[in-house]
Amino acid sequence: MAKTRYSDNVTFLLSAAHLTHLPPDFGNEVAFIGRSNVGKSSAINIIAGIKRLARVGKTPGVTQLINVFLIDKNKRLIDLPGYGYAKVPGPIQENWHKLVNGYLEQRQSLRGLFLLMDSRHPLGENDLELLNWAIESKLPLCILLTKADKLKRSEANAVLRKVQEEVKQHSDLVTVLLFSAQERTGLNEVFKQLDLWLKI
């Protein structure tokens, strides 16, 4: 895997089952969230330029904890549990819900959120809930339309326009990018967004 500007700095720090297990709430954090199997771990790996930094699961719902990756003592990447996988038992889904909601609502160091949506199935119910919450909370948000390589270019651009239309009234807060970890589509734009949020 090709190195990136973060390759020499990003390391796995910890997995948290409870908010109290997270590192001290200071500095700058950027979180990644999306449906199970949308490609969060692949996105983090390609951004870091480290093949197995974040665990990529063939089975949806692998990420059941909040995974924290350290850039330096004041800058962190956060991999939040995926949502919307029906085969995960109810009690586990409920625990994920509490954990993610608690993080999003309480974490003072959260500077921005990457909301990942499969470009073939964007704007699902859970996606819209998160999108609306971020807008109401005035939290900067970047939507990554993942697996864009699975679509023809014309189809991908049509999806991009559709999602941009959905958020056009909030363009000061929300940006939308086509993204492919496989082909590195959108990676430079993601770096620019990260640099802005993490103040690099």
PDB file of C-alpha atoms in Angstrom:
ATOM      1  CA  MET A   1       0.000   0.000   0.000  1.00  0.00           C
ATOM      2  CA  ALA A   2       1.334   3.414  -0.991  1.00  0.00           C
ATOM      3  CA  LYS A   3       2.491   5.677   1.806  1.00  0.00           C
ATOM      4  CA  THR A   4       0.633   8.886   2.552  1.00  0.00           C
ATOM      5  CA  ARG A   5       1.433  12.002   4.557  1.00  0.00           C
ATOM      6  CA  TYR A   6       0.068  10.227   7.650  1.00  0.00           C
ATOM      7  CA  SER A   7       1.935   6.927   7.248  1.00  0.00           C
ATOM      8  CA  ASP A   8       4.784   7.747   9.611  1.00  0.00           C
ATOM      9  CA  ASN A   9       2.544   9.125  12.343  1.00  0.00           C
ATOM     10  CA  VAL A  10      -0.681   7.134  12.644  1.00  0.00           C
ATOM     11  CA  THR A  11      -0.748   4.322  15.189  1.00  0.00           C
ATOM     12  CA  PHE A  12      -3.524   2.293  16.779  1.00  0.00           C
ATOM     13  CA  LEU A  13      -4.104   3.491  20.348  1.00  0.00           C
ATOM     14  CA  LEU A  14      -7.033   1.578  21.840  1.00  0.00           C
ATOM     15  CA  SER A  15     -10.519   0.116  21.454  1.00  0.00           C
ATOM     16  CA  ALA A  16     -13.153   1.511  23.799  1.00  0.00           C
ATOM     17  CA  ALA A  17     -16.283  -0.344  24.906  1.00  0.00           C
ATOM     18  CA  HIS A  18     -17.346   2.619  27.046  1.00  0.00           C
ATOM     19  CA  LEU A  19     -16.870   6.367  26.785  1.00  0.00           C
ATOM     20  CA  THR A  20     -14.807   6.281  29.971  1.00  0.00           C
ATOM     21  CA  HIS A  21     -12.201   4.171  28.136  1.00  0.00           C
ATOM     22  CA  LEU A  22     -11.495   6.930  25.601  1.00  0.00           C
ATOM     23  CA  PRO A  23      -8.364   9.096  25.870  1.00  0.00           C
ATOM     24  CA  PRO A  24      -8.649  12.494  27.616  1.00  0.00           C
ATOM     25  CA  ASP A  25     -11.051  14.809  25.797  1.00  0.00           C
ATOM     26  CA  PHE A  26      -8.695  17.486  24.465  1.00  0.00           C
ATOM     27  CA  GLY A  27      -7.071  18.321  21.142  1.00  0.00           C
ATOM     28  CA  ASN A  28      -8.704  17.507  17.804  1.00  0.00           C
ATOM     29  CA  GLU A  29     -10.534  14.364  16.703  1.00  0.00           C
ATOM     30  CA  VAL A  30     -12.114  13.395  13.392  1.00  0.00           C
ATOM     31  CA  ALA A  31     -14.566  10.491  13.369  1.00  0.00           C
ATOM     32  CA  PHE A  32     -15.660   8.050  10.659  1.00  0.00           C
ATOM     33  CA  ILE A  33     -19.180   6.639  10.734  1.00  0.00           C
ATOM     34  CA  GLY A  34     -21.480   4.738   8.384  1.00  0.00           C
ATOM     35  CA  ARG A  35     -23.451   1.575   7.814  1.00  0.00           C
ATOM     36  CA  SER A  36     -21.816  -1.769   8.480  1.00  0.00           C
ATOM     37  CA  ASN A  37     -19.692  -2.881   5.521  1.00  0.00           C
ATOM     38  CA  VAL A  38     -19.664   0.587   3.939  1.00  0.00           C
ATOM     39  CA  GLY A  39     -15.862   0.671   3.916  1.00  0.00           C
ATOM     40  CA  LYS A  40     -14.859   2.675   7.011  1.00  0.00           C
ATOM     41  CA  SER A  41     -11.868   0.527   7.870  1.00  0.00           C
ATOM     42  CA  SER A  42     -10.685   0.475   4.251  1.00  0.00           C
ATOM     43  CA  ALA A  43     -10.952   4.265   4.152  1.00  0.00           C
ATOM     44  CA  ILE A  44      -8.892   4.668   7.321  1.00  0.00           C
ATOM     45  CA  ASN A  45      -6.268   2.228   6.029  1.00  0.00           C
ATOM     46  CA  ILE A  46      -5.882   4.026   2.691  1.00  0.00           C
ATOM     47  CA  ILE A  47      -5.742   7.436   4.394  1.00  0.00           C
ATOM     48  CA  ALA A  48      -3.038   6.204   6.746  1.00  0.00           C
ATOM     49  CA  GLY A  49      -1.240   4.276   4.016  1.00  0.00           C
ATOM     50  CA  ILE A  50      -1.026   1.278   6.344  1.00  0.00           C
ATOM     51  CA  LYS A  51      -2.659  -1.922   5.082  1.00  0.00           C
ATOM     52  CA  ARG A  52      -3.957  -3.409   8.326  1.00  0.00           C
ATOM     53  CA  LEU A  53      -4.149  -0.402  10.630  1.00  0.00           C
ATOM     54  CA  ALA A  54      -7.936  -0.739  10.923  1.00  0.00           C
ATOM     55  CA  ARG A  55      -9.414  -4.222  10.823  1.00  0.00           C
ATOM     56  CA  VAL A  56     -11.381  -4.903   7.636  1.00  0.00           C
ATOM     57  CA  GLY A  57     -14.107  -7.470   8.214  1.00  0.00           C
ATOM     58  CA  LYS A  58     -15.772  -9.597   5.545  1.00  0.00           C
ATOM     59  CA  THR A  59     -18.742  -9.898   7.886  1.00  0.00           C
ATOM     60  CA  PRO A  60     -20.738  -6.706   8.488  1.00  0.00           C
ATOM     61  CA  GLY A  61     -20.739  -5.518  12.076  1.00  0.00           C
ATOM     62  CA  VAL A  62     -17.118  -6.383  12.881  1.00  0.00           C
ATOM     63  CA  THR A  63     -16.458  -2.995  14.504  1.00  0.00           C
ATOM     64  CA  GLN A  64     -18.300  -3.192  17.829  1.00  0.00           C
ATOM     65  CA  LEU A  65     -16.050  -0.793  19.712  1.00  0.00           C
ATOM     66  CA  ILE A  66     -14.803   2.754  19.237  1.00  0.00           C
ATOM     67  CA  ASN A  67     -11.326   2.378  17.730  1.00  0.00           C
ATOM     68  CA  VAL A  68      -8.901   5.226  18.336  1.00  0.00           C
ATOM     69  CA  PHE A  69      -5.886   5.961  16.122  1.00  0.00           C
ATOM     70  CA  LEU A  70      -3.256   8.429  17.246  1.00  0.00           C
ATOM     71  CA  ILE A  71      -1.602  10.923  14.899  1.00  0.00           C
ATOM     72  CA  ASP A  72       0.058  12.783  17.753  1.00  0.00           C
ATOM     73  CA  LYS A  73      -0.935  13.436  21.363  1.00  0.00           C
ATOM     74  CA  ASN A  74      -3.417  16.127  20.295  1.00  0.00           C
ATOM     75  CA  LYS A  75      -4.770  14.610  17.054  1.00  0.00           C
ATOM     76  CA  ARG A  76      -6.802  11.418  16.671  1.00  0.00           C
ATOM     77  CA  LEU A  77      -8.839   9.489  14.104  1.00  0.00           C
ATOM     78  CA  ILE A  78     -11.910   7.699  15.454  1.00  0.00           C
ATOM     79  CA  ASP A  79     -13.534   4.623  13.882  1.00  0.00           C
ATOM     80  CA  LEU A  80     -17.108   4.400  15.194  1.00  0.00           C
ATOM     81  CA  PRO A  81     -19.160   1.163  15.138  1.00  0.00           C
ATOM     82  CA  GLY A  82     -21.138   0.549  11.961  1.00  0.00           C
ATOM     83  CA  TYR A  83     -24.907   0.694  12.101  1.00  0.00           C
ATOM     84  CA  GLY A  84     -27.854  -0.969  10.408  1.00  0.00           C
ATOM     85  CA  TYR A  85     -26.799  -4.629  10.222  1.00  0.00           C
ATOM     86  CA  ALA A  86     -29.940  -6.641  10.995  1.00  0.00           C
ATOM     87  CA  LYS A  87     -28.205  -9.913  11.950  1.00  0.00           C
ATOM     88  CA  VAL A  88     -26.468  -8.357  14.946  1.00  0.00           C
ATOM     89  CA  PRO A  89     -28.407  -9.239  18.142  1.00  0.00           C
ATOM     90  CA  GLY A  90     -30.662  -6.502  19.517  1.00  0.00           C
ATOM     91  CA  PRO A  91     -28.781  -5.938  22.800  1.00  0.00           C
ATOM     92  CA  ILE A  92     -25.505  -5.391  20.908  1.00  0.00           C
ATOM     93  CA  GLN A  93     -27.188  -2.959  18.516  1.00  0.00           C
ATOM     94  CA  GLU A  94     -28.621  -1.086  21.499  1.00  0.00           C
ATOM     95  CA  ASN A  95     -25.179  -0.881  23.112  1.00  0.00           C
ATOM     96  CA  TRP A  96     -23.657   0.448  19.859  1.00  0.00           C
ATOM     97  CA  HIS A  97     -26.419   3.047  19.665  1.00  0.00           C
ATOM     98  CA  LYS A  98     -25.726   4.292  23.188  1.00  0.00           C
ATOM     99  CA  LEU A  99     -21.970   4.285  22.640  1.00  0.00           C
ATOM    100  CA  VAL A 100     -22.087   6.206  19.351  1.00  0.00           C
ATOM    101  CA  ASN A 101     -24.744   8.673  20.508  1.00  0.00           C
ATOM    102  CA  GLY A 102     -22.797   9.330  23.691  1.00  0.00           C
ATOM    103  CA  TYR A 103     -19.603   9.948  21.737  1.00  0.00           C
ATOM    104  CA  LEU A 104     -21.222  12.285  19.212  1.00  0.00           C
ATOM    105  CA  GLU A 105     -23.134  14.280  21.803  1.00  0.00           C
ATOM    106  CA  GLN A 106     -20.477  14.533  24.516  1.00  0.00           C
ATOM    107  CA  ARG A 107     -17.066  14.557  22.855  1.00  0.00           C
ATOM    108  CA  GLN A 108     -15.730  18.115  22.994  1.00  0.00           C
ATOM    109  CA  SER A 109     -12.650  17.399  20.860  1.00  0.00           C
ATOM    110  CA  LEU A 110     -14.702  16.202  17.855  1.00  0.00           C
ATOM    111  CA  ARG A 111     -13.965  18.645  15.021  1.00  0.00           C
ATOM    112  CA  GLY A 112     -15.560  16.932  12.037  1.00  0.00           C
ATOM    113  CA  LEU A 113     -17.350  13.804  10.894  1.00  0.00           C
ATOM    114  CA  PHE A 114     -16.855  11.685   7.792  1.00  0.00           C
ATOM    115  CA  LEU A 115     -20.213  10.052   7.032  1.00  0.00           C
ATOM    116  CA  LEU A 116     -19.614   7.144   4.675  1.00  0.00           C
ATOM    117  CA  MET A 117     -22.407   5.974   2.369  1.00  0.00           C
ATOM    118  CA  ASP A 118     -22.235   3.227  -0.241  1.00  0.00           C
ATOM    119  CA  SER A 119     -22.501   5.120  -3.522  1.00  0.00           C
ATOM    120  CA  ARG A 120     -24.861   2.409  -4.803  1.00  0.00           C
ATOM    121  CA  HIS A 121     -27.284   2.890  -1.883  1.00  0.00           C
ATOM    122  CA  PRO A 122     -26.901   6.419  -0.456  1.00  0.00           C
ATOM    123  CA  LEU A 123     -29.207   8.366   1.841  1.00  0.00           C
ATOM    124  CA  GLY A 124     -30.630   5.471   3.831  1.00  0.00           C
ATOM    125  CA  GLU A 125     -32.772   6.104   6.893  1.00  0.00           C
ATOM    126  CA  ASN A 126     -29.854   5.943   9.332  1.00  0.00           C
ATOM    127  CA  ASP A 127     -27.700   8.063   7.023  1.00  0.00           C
ATOM    128  CA  LEU A 128     -30.346  10.792   6.961  1.00  0.00           C
ATOM    129  CA  GLU A 129     -30.737  10.678  10.745  1.00  0.00           C
ATOM    130  CA  LEU A 130     -27.000  11.240  11.189  1.00  0.00           C
ATOM    131  CA  LEU A 131     -26.919  13.901   8.503  1.00  0.00           C
ATOM    132  CA  ASN A 132     -29.771  15.831  10.113  1.00  0.00           C
ATOM    133  CA  TRP A 133     -28.246  15.475  13.579  1.00  0.00           C
ATOM    134  CA  ALA A 134     -24.902  16.869  12.378  1.00  0.00           C
ATOM    135  CA  ILE A 135     -26.617  19.810  10.687  1.00  0.00           C
ATOM    136  CA  GLU A 136     -28.681  20.601  13.788  1.00  0.00           C
ATOM    137  CA  SER A 137     -25.551  20.304  15.938  1.00  0.00           C
ATOM    138  CA  LYS A 138     -23.536  22.535  13.572  1.00  0.00           C
ATOM    139  CA  LEU A 139     -20.905  19.809  13.275  1.00  0.00           C
ATOM    140  CA  PRO A 140     -18.887  19.987  10.030  1.00  0.00           C
ATOM    141  CA  LEU A 141     -19.600  16.912   7.930  1.00  0.00           C
ATOM    142  CA  CYS A 142     -18.041  15.348   4.843  1.00  0.00           C
ATOM    143  CA  ILE A 143     -20.063  12.668   3.074  1.00  0.00           C
ATOM    144  CA  LEU A 144     -17.888  10.052   1.379  1.00  0.00           C
ATOM    145  CA  LEU A 145     -19.741   8.122  -1.318  1.00  0.00           C
ATOM    146  CA  THR A 146     -17.702   4.934  -1.062  1.00  0.00           C
ATOM    147  CA  LYS A 147     -17.074   2.151  -3.568  1.00  0.00           C
ATOM    148  CA  ALA A 148     -17.422   4.633  -6.418  1.00  0.00           C
ATOM    149  CA  ASP A 149     -15.335   2.269  -8.548  1.00  0.00           C
ATOM    150  CA  LYS A 150     -18.311  -0.123  -8.589  1.00  0.00           C
ATOM    151  CA  LEU A 151     -20.288   2.366 -10.691  1.00  0.00           C
ATOM    152  CA  LYS A 152     -19.807   3.702 -14.191  1.00  0.00           C
ATOM    153  CA  ARG A 153     -18.490   7.257 -14.141  1.00  0.00           C
ATOM    154  CA  SER A 154     -21.809   8.671 -15.360  1.00  0.00           C
ATOM    155  CA  GLU A 155     -23.680   6.754 -12.654  1.00  0.00           C
ATOM    156  CA  ALA A 156     -21.266   7.894  -9.947  1.00  0.00           C
ATOM    157  CA  ASN A 157     -21.591  11.520 -11.033  1.00  0.00           C
ATOM    158  CA  ALA A 158     -25.382  11.201 -11.000  1.00  0.00           C
ATOM    159  CA  VAL A 159     -25.265   9.919  -7.415  1.00  0.00           C
ATOM    160  CA  LEU A 160     -22.916  12.749  -6.464  1.00  0.00           C
ATOM    161  CA  ARG A 161     -25.339  15.323  -7.880  1.00  0.00           C
ATOM    162  CA  LYS A 162     -28.283  13.678  -6.111  1.00  0.00           C
ATOM    163  CA  VAL A 163     -26.607  13.822  -2.698  1.00  0.00           C
ATOM    164  CA  GLN A 164     -25.306  17.350  -3.302  1.00  0.00           C
ATOM    165  CA  GLU A 165     -28.871  18.409  -4.091  1.00  0.00           C
ATOM    166  CA  GLU A 166     -30.029  16.869  -0.799  1.00  0.00           C
ATOM    167  CA  VAL A 167     -27.595  18.999   1.232  1.00  0.00           C
ATOM    168  CA  LYS A 168     -27.357  22.135  -0.913  1.00  0.00           C
ATOM    169  CA  GLN A 169     -29.026  24.318   1.734  1.00  0.00           C
ATOM    170  CA  HIS A 170     -26.223  23.394   4.132  1.00  0.00           C
ATOM    171  CA  SER A 171     -23.212  23.678   1.817  1.00  0.00           C
ATOM    172  CA  ASP A 172     -21.415  25.784   4.428  1.00  0.00           C
ATOM    173  CA  LEU A 173     -21.418  22.767   6.747  1.00  0.00           C
ATOM    174  CA  VAL A 174     -21.623  19.696   4.493  1.00  0.00           C
ATOM    175  CA  THR A 175     -19.391  18.598   1.615  1.00  0.00           C
ATOM    176  CA  VAL A 176     -19.846  15.538  -0.606  1.00  0.00           C
ATOM    177  CA  LEU A 177     -17.102  13.497  -2.296  1.00  0.00           C
ATOM    178  CA  LEU A 178     -16.933  10.411  -4.476  1.00  0.00           C
ATOM    179  CA  PHE A 179     -14.516   7.990  -2.817  1.00  0.00           C
ATOM    180  CA  SER A 180     -12.876   4.696  -3.674  1.00  0.00           C
ATOM    181  CA  ALA A 181     -10.261   3.072  -1.463  1.00  0.00           C
ATOM    182  CA  GLN A 182      -9.525   0.677  -4.326  1.00  0.00           C
ATOM    183  CA  GLU A 183      -8.694   3.413  -6.838  1.00  0.00           C
ATOM    184  CA  ARG A 184      -7.803   6.174  -4.336  1.00  0.00           C
ATOM    185  CA  THR A 185     -10.566   8.376  -5.754  1.00  0.00           C
ATOM    186  CA  GLY A 186     -11.175  11.454  -3.622  1.00  0.00           C
ATOM    187  CA  LEU A 187      -8.144  10.827  -1.422  1.00  0.00           C
ATOM    188  CA  ASN A 188      -6.499  14.226  -1.931  1.00  0.00           C
ATOM    189  CA  GLU A 189      -9.766  15.976  -1.061  1.00  0.00           C
ATOM    190  CA  VAL A 190     -10.041  13.867   2.095  1.00  0.00           C
ATOM    191  CA  PHE A 191      -6.513  14.907   3.085  1.00  0.00           C
ATOM    192  CA  LYS A 192      -7.438  18.573   2.663  1.00  0.00           C
ATOM    193  CA  GLN A 193     -10.503  18.104   4.855  1.00  0.00           C
ATOM    194  CA  LEU A 194      -8.501  16.264   7.505  1.00  0.00           C
ATOM    195  CA  ASP A 195      -5.798  18.928   7.513  1.00  0.00           C
ATOM    196  CA  LEU A 196      -8.446  21.584   8.042  1.00  0.00           C
ATOM    197  CA  TRP A 197     -10.207  19.789  10.880  1.00  0.00           C
ATOM    198  CA  LEU A 198      -7.053  18.571  12.596  1.00  0.00           C
ATOM    199  CA  LYS A 199      -5.312  21.927  12.059  1.00  0.00           C
ATOM    200  CA  ILE A 200      -2.279  20.347  10.403  1.00  0.00           C
TER     201      ILE A 200
END
